[in-house]
Amino acid sequence: MLKWLLAGIVIGVVAGSAATAWFYAAHLIEAPPAPGAKPFVSPTSLPAPRQADAPSAPSEEAVAEPLPEVGVLAAMMDIPSDFEQTVMLYNLIRHADADYLDALLDEADTLRPRREGNAAKSIIFGRYAEVDPERALARMTARGEERFLSGLFRAWTKHDVDAAVAAAETLGLAHRRSAGAAILSVTERLADDQRTLIAEEFSAQGTLERMKADEALEVDPALAWREAIASEPGQARFQTLWHVARRWLQSDPGAALRAVDDLASEQAMALRSSLTAEWVQKDREAALAWVLAQPASAERVQMVQGMAIGIAQNSPEEALDLPISSAATNAGKPPAMS
């Protein structure tokens, strides 16, 4: 019976993946650029790349080379090196003013495929945040380009945190929270009370808690877990615990899973199932051994089924080979884990 249930899970995962792929292909839904996506850039009509600036700011006496005529992005499609493409785009906008950046953003909207234009726009907006952040924000909100909002506020905060906070406070609720989270993400050097005030202003306490957890994880994962447990109960607390547990799982899966016992039974079951499903992707043998060593229970069956769903996304055949029958019967003592 369980074998048939697992087969149904596998078939459902495969069918769901295919349906999702068809939907995106048929409707041409545009997603934000994937991490690492680079715009096409070609040397045509461009000056040769300049040498990189020294770490110090350029002197006012430095003379910038004339900027190419607008339309240059369309000519940047032939260069084969992603690295050279990106270097040339950075050189292109290095001395650009707000008007030139606006023109480049307009041209980026015409590039196809769209992901290339969006990749270029993310870089251009990063420079715009240094040149004239208020004008960059006005353009975003006027043209519905808020997908680049987080990057703008991260760059803005590095230069003037007070101005970035003041500008974020003028946004609508949804964008306000996004901007606040972006501001918090680059405020590690601020005093804790300042960070707390920013988090409260933008209802981003969960973001701040996860940031603090990350900082504690670098030193002591057990301490990060205890601090998360001690925080105020609620959805933000559970999300922080999930975040800490996932990070801890990478270095000490046994300790991370044992720590879950600190939670209420329903929360513990949900978290253990998610953690084991993630663990099996990295170390199948160890994850299965740990699960099958647990007392026979509905939770153990649920953990193996969760593993099967994760494995089926990449290899349906291997998911069918999981020992489902063993999960439903008694097992031996849990293996010793440090």
mmCIF file of C-alpha atoms in Angstrom:
data_model
loop_
_atom_site.group_PDB
_atom_site.id
_atom_site.type_symbol
_atom_site.label_atom_id
_atom_site.label_comp_id
_atom_site.label_asym_id
_atom_site.label_seq_id
_atom_site.Cartn_x
_atom_site.Cartn_y
_atom_site.Cartn_z
ATOM 1 C CA MET A 1 0.000 0.000 0.000
ATOM 2 C CA LEU A 2 2.773 2.394 0.972
ATOM 3 C CA LYS A 3 4.661 1.514 -2.199
ATOM 4 C CA TRP A 4 1.655 2.532 -4.271
ATOM 5 C CA LEU A 5 1.357 5.745 -2.223
ATOM 6 C CA LEU A 6 4.991 6.579 -2.948
ATOM 7 C CA ALA A 7 4.505 5.861 -6.634
ATOM 8 C CA GLY A 8 1.621 8.313 -6.602
ATOM 9 C CA ILE A 9 3.830 10.933 -4.956
ATOM 10 C CA VAL A 10 6.537 10.474 -7.602
ATOM 11 C CA ILE A 11 4.054 10.687 -10.472
ATOM 12 C CA GLY A 12 2.539 13.811 -8.935
ATOM 13 C CA VAL A 13 5.926 15.508 -8.606
ATOM 14 C CA VAL A 14 6.896 14.710 -12.207
ATOM 15 C CA ALA A 15 3.528 15.832 -13.571
ATOM 16 C CA GLY A 16 3.616 18.991 -11.504
ATOM 17 C CA SER A 17 7.086 19.893 -12.761
ATOM 18 C CA ALA A 18 6.037 19.343 -16.384
ATOM 19 C CA ALA A 19 2.882 21.409 -15.948
ATOM 20 C CA THR A 20 4.850 24.248 -14.411
ATOM 21 C CA ALA A 21 7.359 24.219 -17.271
ATOM 22 C CA TRP A 22 4.522 24.251 -19.850
ATOM 23 C CA PHE A 23 2.767 27.128 -18.105
ATOM 24 C CA TYR A 24 5.856 29.338 -18.105
ATOM 25 C CA ALA A 25 6.692 28.459 -21.700
ATOM 26 C CA ALA A 26 3.139 29.043 -22.935
ATOM 27 C CA HIS A 27 2.572 32.305 -21.133
ATOM 28 C CA LEU A 28 6.044 33.763 -21.318
ATOM 29 C CA ILE A 29 5.884 34.825 -17.677
ATOM 30 C CA GLU A 30 8.878 36.922 -16.875
ATOM 31 C CA ALA A 31 10.763 36.194 -13.663
ATOM 32 C CA PRO A 32 13.454 38.349 -12.036
ATOM 33 C CA PRO A 33 16.922 37.661 -13.427
ATOM 34 C CA ALA A 34 18.550 34.556 -11.995
ATOM 35 C CA PRO A 35 21.563 35.066 -9.727
ATOM 36 C CA GLY A 36 24.688 35.396 -11.839
ATOM 37 C CA ALA A 37 22.826 36.413 -15.012
ATOM 38 C CA LYS A 38 24.949 38.792 -17.097
ATOM 39 C CA PRO A 39 23.865 41.268 -19.727
ATOM 40 C CA PHE A 40 25.111 40.910 -23.276
ATOM 41 C CA VAL A 41 27.764 43.504 -23.954
ATOM 42 C CA SER A 42 29.876 44.030 -27.073
ATOM 43 C CA PRO A 43 32.877 46.304 -27.664
ATOM 44 C CA THR A 44 31.198 47.748 -30.744
ATOM 45 C CA SER A 45 31.030 51.536 -30.429
ATOM 46 C CA LEU A 46 32.698 51.374 -27.011
ATOM 47 C CA PRO A 47 36.097 52.631 -25.884
ATOM 48 C CA ALA A 48 38.503 49.936 -24.706
ATOM 49 C CA PRO A 49 37.976 48.990 -21.041
ATOM 50 C CA ARG A 50 39.783 51.358 -18.733
ATOM 51 C CA GLN A 51 42.058 50.192 -15.959
ATOM 52 C CA ALA A 52 40.279 49.736 -12.647
ATOM 53 C CA ASP A 53 40.262 52.704 -10.302
ATOM 54 C CA ALA A 54 42.352 52.635 -7.179
ATOM 55 C CA PRO A 55 40.361 52.059 -3.986
ATOM 56 C CA SER A 56 40.375 55.792 -3.230
ATOM 57 C CA ALA A 57 37.869 58.118 -4.888
ATOM 58 C CA PRO A 58 38.989 59.580 -8.244
ATOM 59 C CA SER A 59 40.275 63.146 -8.135
ATOM 60 C CA GLU A 60 38.089 65.947 -9.487
ATOM 61 C CA GLU A 61 40.767 66.740 -12.026
ATOM 62 C CA ALA A 62 40.371 63.358 -13.718
ATOM 63 C CA VAL A 63 38.884 63.686 -17.199
ATOM 64 C CA ALA A 64 36.282 61.098 -18.158
ATOM 65 C CA GLU A 65 36.249 59.733 -21.680
ATOM 66 C CA PRO A 66 33.249 60.806 -23.757
ATOM 67 C CA LEU A 67 30.268 58.495 -23.299
ATOM 68 C CA PRO A 68 29.072 56.558 -26.357
ATOM 69 C CA GLU A 69 25.830 57.549 -27.975
ATOM 70 C CA VAL A 70 22.736 56.021 -26.461
ATOM 71 C CA GLY A 71 21.897 52.813 -28.335
ATOM 72 C CA VAL A 72 25.123 51.129 -27.349
ATOM 73 C CA LEU A 73 23.447 48.345 -25.341
ATOM 74 C CA ALA A 74 21.924 46.952 -28.499
ATOM 75 C CA ALA A 75 25.428 46.680 -29.942
ATOM 76 C CA MET A 76 26.725 44.770 -26.918
ATOM 77 C CA MET A 77 25.291 41.426 -27.959
ATOM 78 C CA ASP A 78 28.240 39.752 -29.655
ATOM 79 C CA ILE A 79 30.971 39.471 -27.052
ATOM 80 C CA PRO A 80 31.307 35.839 -25.876
ATOM 81 C CA SER A 81 32.742 36.470 -22.403
ATOM 82 C CA ASP A 82 30.297 37.142 -19.581
ATOM 83 C CA PHE A 83 33.127 38.681 -17.588
ATOM 84 C CA GLU A 84 34.060 41.122 -20.362
ATOM 85 C CA GLN A 85 30.401 41.975 -20.893
ATOM 86 C CA THR A 86 30.007 42.984 -17.281
ATOM 87 C CA VAL A 87 33.316 44.867 -17.112
ATOM 88 C CA MET A 88 32.366 46.917 -20.153
ATOM 89 C CA LEU A 89 28.957 47.770 -18.762
ATOM 90 C CA TYR A 90 30.500 48.942 -15.494
ATOM 91 C CA ASN A 91 33.015 51.034 -17.436
ATOM 92 C CA LEU A 92 30.206 52.463 -19.536
ATOM 93 C CA ILE A 93 28.263 53.739 -16.530
ATOM 94 C CA ARG A 94 31.270 54.707 -14.406
ATOM 95 C CA HIS A 95 31.097 58.412 -15.278
ATOM 96 C CA ALA A 96 27.439 58.488 -16.388
ATOM 97 C CA ASP A 97 25.033 61.105 -15.080
ATOM 98 C CA ALA A 98 21.368 60.528 -14.255
ATOM 99 C CA ASP A 99 20.155 61.492 -17.755
ATOM 100 C CA TYR A 100 22.477 58.982 -19.398
ATOM 101 C CA LEU A 101 21.475 56.274 -16.918
ATOM 102 C CA ASP A 102 17.807 56.937 -17.677
ATOM 103 C CA ALA A 103 18.485 56.550 -21.387
ATOM 104 C CA LEU A 104 20.340 53.277 -20.802
ATOM 105 C CA LEU A 105 17.476 51.956 -18.689
ATOM 106 C CA ASP A 106 15.041 52.828 -21.456
ATOM 107 C CA GLU A 107 17.182 50.969 -23.948
ATOM 108 C CA ALA A 108 17.546 47.981 -21.627
ATOM 109 C CA ASP A 109 13.760 47.631 -21.780
ATOM 110 C CA THR A 110 14.063 46.912 -25.514
ATOM 111 C CA LEU A 111 16.651 44.142 -25.203
ATOM 112 C CA ARG A 112 15.615 40.564 -25.904
ATOM 113 C CA PRO A 113 15.528 38.155 -24.250
ATOM 114 C CA ARG A 114 14.123 40.241 -21.409
ATOM 115 C CA ARG A 115 16.314 38.593 -18.792
ATOM 116 C CA GLU A 116 19.326 40.228 -20.434
ATOM 117 C CA GLY A 117 17.708 43.645 -20.192
ATOM 118 C CA ASN A 118 16.785 43.007 -16.562
ATOM 119 C CA ALA A 119 20.335 41.921 -15.734
ATOM 120 C CA ALA A 120 21.651 45.142 -17.264
ATOM 121 C CA LYS A 121 19.065 47.206 -15.393
ATOM 122 C CA SER A 122 20.057 45.719 -12.038
ATOM 123 C CA ILE A 123 23.630 46.922 -12.602
ATOM 124 C CA ILE A 124 22.539 50.319 -13.916
ATOM 125 C CA PHE A 125 20.217 50.919 -10.976
ATOM 126 C CA GLY A 126 23.066 50.039 -8.625
ATOM 127 C CA ARG A 127 25.075 52.919 -10.114
ATOM 128 C CA TYR A 128 21.980 55.157 -10.185
ATOM 129 C CA ALA A 129 21.688 54.719 -6.406
ATOM 130 C CA GLU A 130 25.109 56.331 -6.050
ATOM 131 C CA VAL A 131 24.511 59.125 -8.562
ATOM 132 C CA ASP A 132 20.983 60.262 -7.646
ATOM 133 C CA PRO A 133 19.071 57.782 -5.465
ATOM 134 C CA GLU A 134 15.977 60.007 -5.102
ATOM 135 C CA ARG A 135 15.589 60.242 -8.862
ATOM 136 C CA ALA A 136 16.229 56.526 -9.271
ATOM 137 C CA LEU A 137 13.474 55.759 -6.754
ATOM 138 C CA ALA A 138 11.082 58.167 -8.477
ATOM 139 C CA ARG A 139 11.663 56.365 -11.766
ATOM 140 C CA MET A 140 11.088 52.952 -10.196
ATOM 141 C CA THR A 141 7.804 53.886 -8.590
ATOM 142 C CA ALA A 142 6.547 55.776 -11.655
ATOM 143 C CA ARG A 143 7.306 52.944 -14.081
ATOM 144 C CA GLY A 144 6.509 49.891 -11.975
ATOM 145 C CA GLU A 145 10.127 48.794 -11.721
ATOM 146 C CA GLU A 146 9.986 47.919 -8.017
ATOM 147 C CA ARG A 147 11.618 44.546 -8.644
ATOM 148 C CA PHE A 148 14.911 46.468 -8.387
ATOM 149 C CA LEU A 149 13.915 48.204 -5.166
ATOM 150 C CA SER A 150 15.941 46.026 -2.789
ATOM 151 C CA GLY A 151 19.155 46.536 -4.720
ATOM 152 C CA LEU A 152 18.597 50.285 -4.820
ATOM 153 C CA PHE A 153 18.081 50.548 -1.068
ATOM 154 C CA ARG A 154 21.041 48.315 -0.246
ATOM 155 C CA ALA A 155 23.319 50.553 -2.280
ATOM 156 C CA TRP A 156 21.695 53.722 -0.934
ATOM 157 C CA THR A 157 22.044 52.599 2.699
ATOM 158 C CA LYS A 158 25.780 52.074 2.310
ATOM 159 C CA HIS A 159 26.144 55.750 1.400
ATOM 160 C CA ASP A 160 23.496 57.412 3.597
ATOM 161 C CA VAL A 161 21.431 55.246 5.919
ATOM 162 C CA ASP A 162 19.351 58.154 7.256
ATOM 163 C CA ALA A 163 18.320 59.290 3.769
ATOM 164 C CA ALA A 164 17.524 55.713 2.743
ATOM 165 C CA VAL A 165 15.317 55.215 5.806
ATOM 166 C CA ALA A 166 13.515 58.522 5.208
ATOM 167 C CA ALA A 167 12.840 57.626 1.576
ATOM 168 C CA ALA A 168 11.618 54.131 2.430
ATOM 169 C CA GLU A 169 9.109 55.604 4.875
ATOM 170 C CA THR A 170 7.328 57.330 1.967
ATOM 171 C CA LEU A 171 6.567 54.067 0.138
ATOM 172 C CA GLY A 172 3.383 52.028 0.204
ATOM 173 C CA LEU A 173 3.135 49.202 2.728
ATOM 174 C CA ALA A 174 4.355 46.308 0.558
ATOM 175 C CA HIS A 175 7.320 48.196 -0.916
ATOM 176 C CA ARG A 176 8.025 49.817 2.430
ATOM 177 C CA ARG A 177 8.633 46.449 4.057
ATOM 178 C CA SER A 178 10.802 45.298 1.165
ATOM 179 C CA ALA A 179 12.895 48.464 1.363
ATOM 180 C CA GLY A 180 13.178 48.141 5.142
ATOM 181 C CA ALA A 181 14.440 44.572 4.869
ATOM 182 C CA ALA A 182 17.003 45.687 2.273
ATOM 183 C CA ILE A 183 18.194 48.492 4.544
ATOM 184 C CA LEU A 184 18.557 46.117 7.479
ATOM 185 C CA SER A 185 20.550 43.649 5.395
ATOM 186 C CA VAL A 186 23.517 46.048 5.189
ATOM 187 C CA THR A 187 23.424 47.531 8.692
ATOM 188 C CA GLU A 188 25.595 44.999 10.535
ATOM 189 C CA ARG A 189 27.834 47.774 11.845
ATOM 190 C CA LEU A 190 25.047 49.811 13.400
ATOM 191 C CA ALA A 191 24.359 49.602 17.129
ATOM 192 C CA ASP A 192 21.715 47.046 18.137
ATOM 193 C CA ASP A 193 19.279 49.724 19.281
ATOM 194 C CA GLN A 194 19.495 51.473 15.902
ATOM 195 C CA ARG A 195 18.859 48.227 14.047
ATOM 196 C CA THR A 196 15.929 47.464 16.328
ATOM 197 C CA LEU A 197 14.369 50.863 15.633
ATOM 198 C CA ILE A 198 14.714 50.342 11.882
ATOM 199 C CA ALA A 199 13.193 46.860 12.140
ATOM 200 C CA GLU A 200 10.244 48.179 14.130
ATOM 201 C CA GLU A 201 9.706 51.069 11.729
ATOM 202 C CA PHE A 202 9.372 48.705 8.755
ATOM 203 C CA SER A 203 7.774 45.707 10.524
ATOM 204 C CA ALA A 204 10.916 43.734 9.696
ATOM 205 C CA GLN A 205 11.611 42.203 13.086
ATOM 206 C CA GLY A 206 11.786 38.743 11.508
ATOM 207 C CA THR A 207 14.477 39.901 9.106
ATOM 208 C CA LEU A 208 16.503 41.326 11.988
ATOM 209 C CA GLU A 209 16.119 38.136 14.024
ATOM 210 C CA ARG A 210 17.406 36.036 11.122
ATOM 211 C CA MET A 211 20.331 38.411 10.658
ATOM 212 C CA LYS A 212 21.248 38.113 14.318
ATOM 213 C CA ALA A 213 20.878 34.355 14.090
ATOM 214 C CA ASP A 214 23.272 34.289 11.132
ATOM 215 C CA GLU A 215 25.794 36.304 13.121
ATOM 216 C CA ALA A 216 25.485 33.933 16.087
ATOM 217 C CA LEU A 217 25.673 30.869 13.819
ATOM 218 C CA GLU A 218 29.134 31.901 12.741
ATOM 219 C CA VAL A 219 30.255 31.551 16.375
ATOM 220 C CA ASP A 220 28.012 28.945 18.036
ATOM 221 C CA PRO A 221 25.010 27.267 16.355
ATOM 222 C CA ALA A 222 23.681 25.998 19.696
ATOM 223 C CA LEU A 223 23.711 29.544 21.053
ATOM 224 C CA ALA A 224 21.904 30.809 17.937
ATOM 225 C CA TRP A 225 19.236 28.145 18.495
ATOM 226 C CA ARG A 226 18.803 29.029 22.180
ATOM 227 C CA GLU A 227 18.472 32.713 21.368
ATOM 228 C CA ALA A 228 15.843 31.943 18.722
ATOM 229 C CA ILE A 229 13.933 29.712 21.145
ATOM 230 C CA ALA A 230 13.941 32.545 23.696
ATOM 231 C CA SER A 231 12.403 35.050 21.254
ATOM 232 C CA GLU A 232 8.731 35.951 21.290
ATOM 233 C CA PRO A 233 6.507 33.101 20.027
ATOM 234 C CA GLY A 234 4.936 33.580 16.630
ATOM 235 C CA GLN A 235 5.477 33.072 12.923
ATOM 236 C CA ALA A 236 8.654 35.166 12.879
ATOM 237 C CA ARG A 237 10.138 33.004 15.638
ATOM 238 C CA PHE A 238 9.364 29.777 13.789
ATOM 239 C CA GLN A 239 10.876 31.129 10.586
ATOM 240 C CA THR A 240 14.041 32.060 12.485
ATOM 241 C CA LEU A 241 14.211 28.591 14.047
ATOM 242 C CA TRP A 242 13.823 27.028 10.595
ATOM 243 C CA HIS A 243 16.575 29.276 9.274
ATOM 244 C CA VAL A 244 18.943 28.366 12.133
ATOM 245 C CA ALA A 245 18.178 24.660 11.870
ATOM 246 C CA ARG A 246 18.866 24.585 8.122
ATOM 247 C CA ARG A 247 22.216 26.282 8.600
ATOM 248 C CA TRP A 248 23.088 24.004 11.528
ATOM 249 C CA LEU A 249 22.126 20.968 9.460
ATOM 250 C CA GLN A 250 25.065 21.684 7.156
ATOM 251 C CA SER A 251 27.633 21.244 9.911
ATOM 252 C CA ASP A 252 25.995 18.880 12.421
ATOM 253 C CA PRO A 253 22.755 17.220 11.273
ATOM 254 C CA GLY A 254 22.383 15.148 14.426
ATOM 255 C CA ALA A 255 22.637 18.144 16.736
ATOM 256 C CA ALA A 256 20.233 20.173 14.602
ATOM 257 C CA LEU A 257 17.605 17.422 14.619
ATOM 258 C CA ARG A 258 17.967 16.801 18.345
ATOM 259 C CA ALA A 259 17.495 20.504 19.021
ATOM 260 C CA VAL A 260 14.096 20.333 17.331
ATOM 261 C CA ASP A 261 12.856 18.395 20.376
ATOM 262 C CA ASP A 262 12.702 21.768 22.157
ATOM 263 C CA LEU A 263 9.613 22.662 20.125
ATOM 264 C CA ALA A 264 5.985 21.722 20.555
ATOM 265 C CA SER A 265 5.144 18.390 18.937
ATOM 266 C CA GLU A 266 3.416 19.735 15.820
ATOM 267 C CA GLN A 267 6.142 22.277 15.121
ATOM 268 C CA ALA A 268 8.847 19.697 15.810
ATOM 269 C CA MET A 269 7.272 17.207 13.404
ATOM 270 C CA ALA A 270 6.986 19.785 10.611
ATOM 271 C CA LEU A 271 10.559 20.964 11.096
ATOM 272 C CA ARG A 272 12.058 17.470 11.316
ATOM 273 C CA SER A 273 10.275 16.408 8.139
ATOM 274 C CA SER A 274 11.598 19.450 6.261
ATOM 275 C CA LEU A 275 15.135 19.020 7.598
ATOM 276 C CA THR A 276 15.385 15.335 6.742
ATOM 277 C CA ALA A 277 14.017 16.037 3.243
ATOM 278 C CA GLU A 278 16.845 18.529 2.784
ATOM 279 C CA TRP A 279 19.482 16.309 4.391
ATOM 280 C CA VAL A 280 18.715 13.369 2.102
ATOM 281 C CA GLN A 281 19.645 15.512 -0.902
ATOM 282 C CA LYS A 282 23.183 15.897 0.467
ATOM 283 C CA ASP A 283 23.822 12.612 2.283
ATOM 284 C CA ARG A 284 21.182 10.018 1.476
ATOM 285 C CA GLU A 285 22.756 7.148 3.387
ATOM 286 C CA ALA A 286 23.192 9.083 6.633
ATOM 287 C CA ALA A 287 19.753 10.703 6.437
ATOM 288 C CA LEU A 288 17.964 7.393 5.827
ATOM 289 C CA ALA A 289 19.933 5.699 8.599
ATOM 290 C CA TRP A 290 18.902 8.393 11.067
ATOM 291 C CA VAL A 291 15.233 8.289 10.086
ATOM 292 C CA LEU A 292 14.960 4.501 10.101
ATOM 293 C CA ALA A 293 16.606 4.376 13.528
ATOM 294 C CA GLN A 294 13.769 6.417 15.016
ATOM 295 C CA PRO A 295 10.853 4.656 16.747
ATOM 296 C CA ALA A 296 8.171 3.453 14.352
ATOM 297 C CA SER A 297 5.516 6.134 14.039
ATOM 298 C CA ALA A 298 3.410 8.112 11.617
ATOM 299 C CA GLU A 299 6.060 10.830 11.814
ATOM 300 C CA ARG A 300 8.742 8.452 10.592
ATOM 301 C CA VAL A 301 6.623 7.484 7.612
ATOM 302 C CA GLN A 302 6.027 11.171 6.931
ATOM 303 C CA MET A 303 9.779 11.874 6.988
ATOM 304 C CA VAL A 304 10.492 9.107 4.464
ATOM 305 C CA GLN A 305 7.677 10.337 2.239
ATOM 306 C CA GLY A 306 9.136 13.850 2.419
ATOM 307 C CA MET A 307 12.505 12.446 1.390
ATOM 308 C CA ALA A 308 10.859 10.662 -1.526
ATOM 309 C CA ILE A 309 9.260 13.866 -2.763
ATOM 310 C CA GLY A 310 12.618 15.650 -2.692
ATOM 311 C CA ILE A 311 14.445 12.831 -4.463
ATOM 312 C CA ALA A 312 11.672 12.414 -7.043
ATOM 313 C CA GLN A 313 12.207 15.941 -8.292
ATOM 314 C CA ASN A 314 15.579 14.835 -9.670
ATOM 315 C CA SER A 315 15.276 11.065 -9.953
ATOM 316 C CA PRO A 316 11.834 9.416 -9.782
ATOM 317 C CA GLU A 317 13.336 5.949 -10.162
ATOM 318 C CA GLU A 318 15.564 6.357 -7.119
ATOM 319 C CA ALA A 319 12.653 7.644 -5.046
ATOM 320 C CA LEU A 320 10.776 4.397 -5.690
ATOM 321 C CA ASP A 321 13.670 2.464 -4.153
ATOM 322 C CA LEU A 322 13.355 4.111 -0.732
ATOM 323 C CA PRO A 323 12.612 1.590 2.058
ATOM 324 C CA ILE A 324 9.064 2.692 2.779
ATOM 325 C CA SER A 325 8.136 -0.656 4.331
ATOM 326 C CA SER A 326 10.994 -0.294 6.827
ATOM 327 C CA ALA A 327 9.700 3.103 7.867
ATOM 328 C CA ALA A 328 6.410 1.561 8.912
ATOM 329 C CA THR A 329 7.955 -1.179 11.095
ATOM 330 C CA ASN A 330 10.025 -1.188 14.268
ATOM 331 C CA ALA A 331 13.691 -0.353 13.963
ATOM 332 C CA GLY A 332 16.786 -0.607 16.105
ATOM 333 C CA LYS A 333 18.376 1.947 18.344
ATOM 334 C CA PRO A 334 19.228 5.375 16.933
ATOM 335 C CA PRO A 335 22.828 5.601 15.694
ATOM 336 C CA ALA A 336 25.244 7.531 17.851
ATOM 337 C CA MET A 337 25.679 11.019 16.462
ATOM 338 C CA SER A 338 27.967 13.688 17.843
#
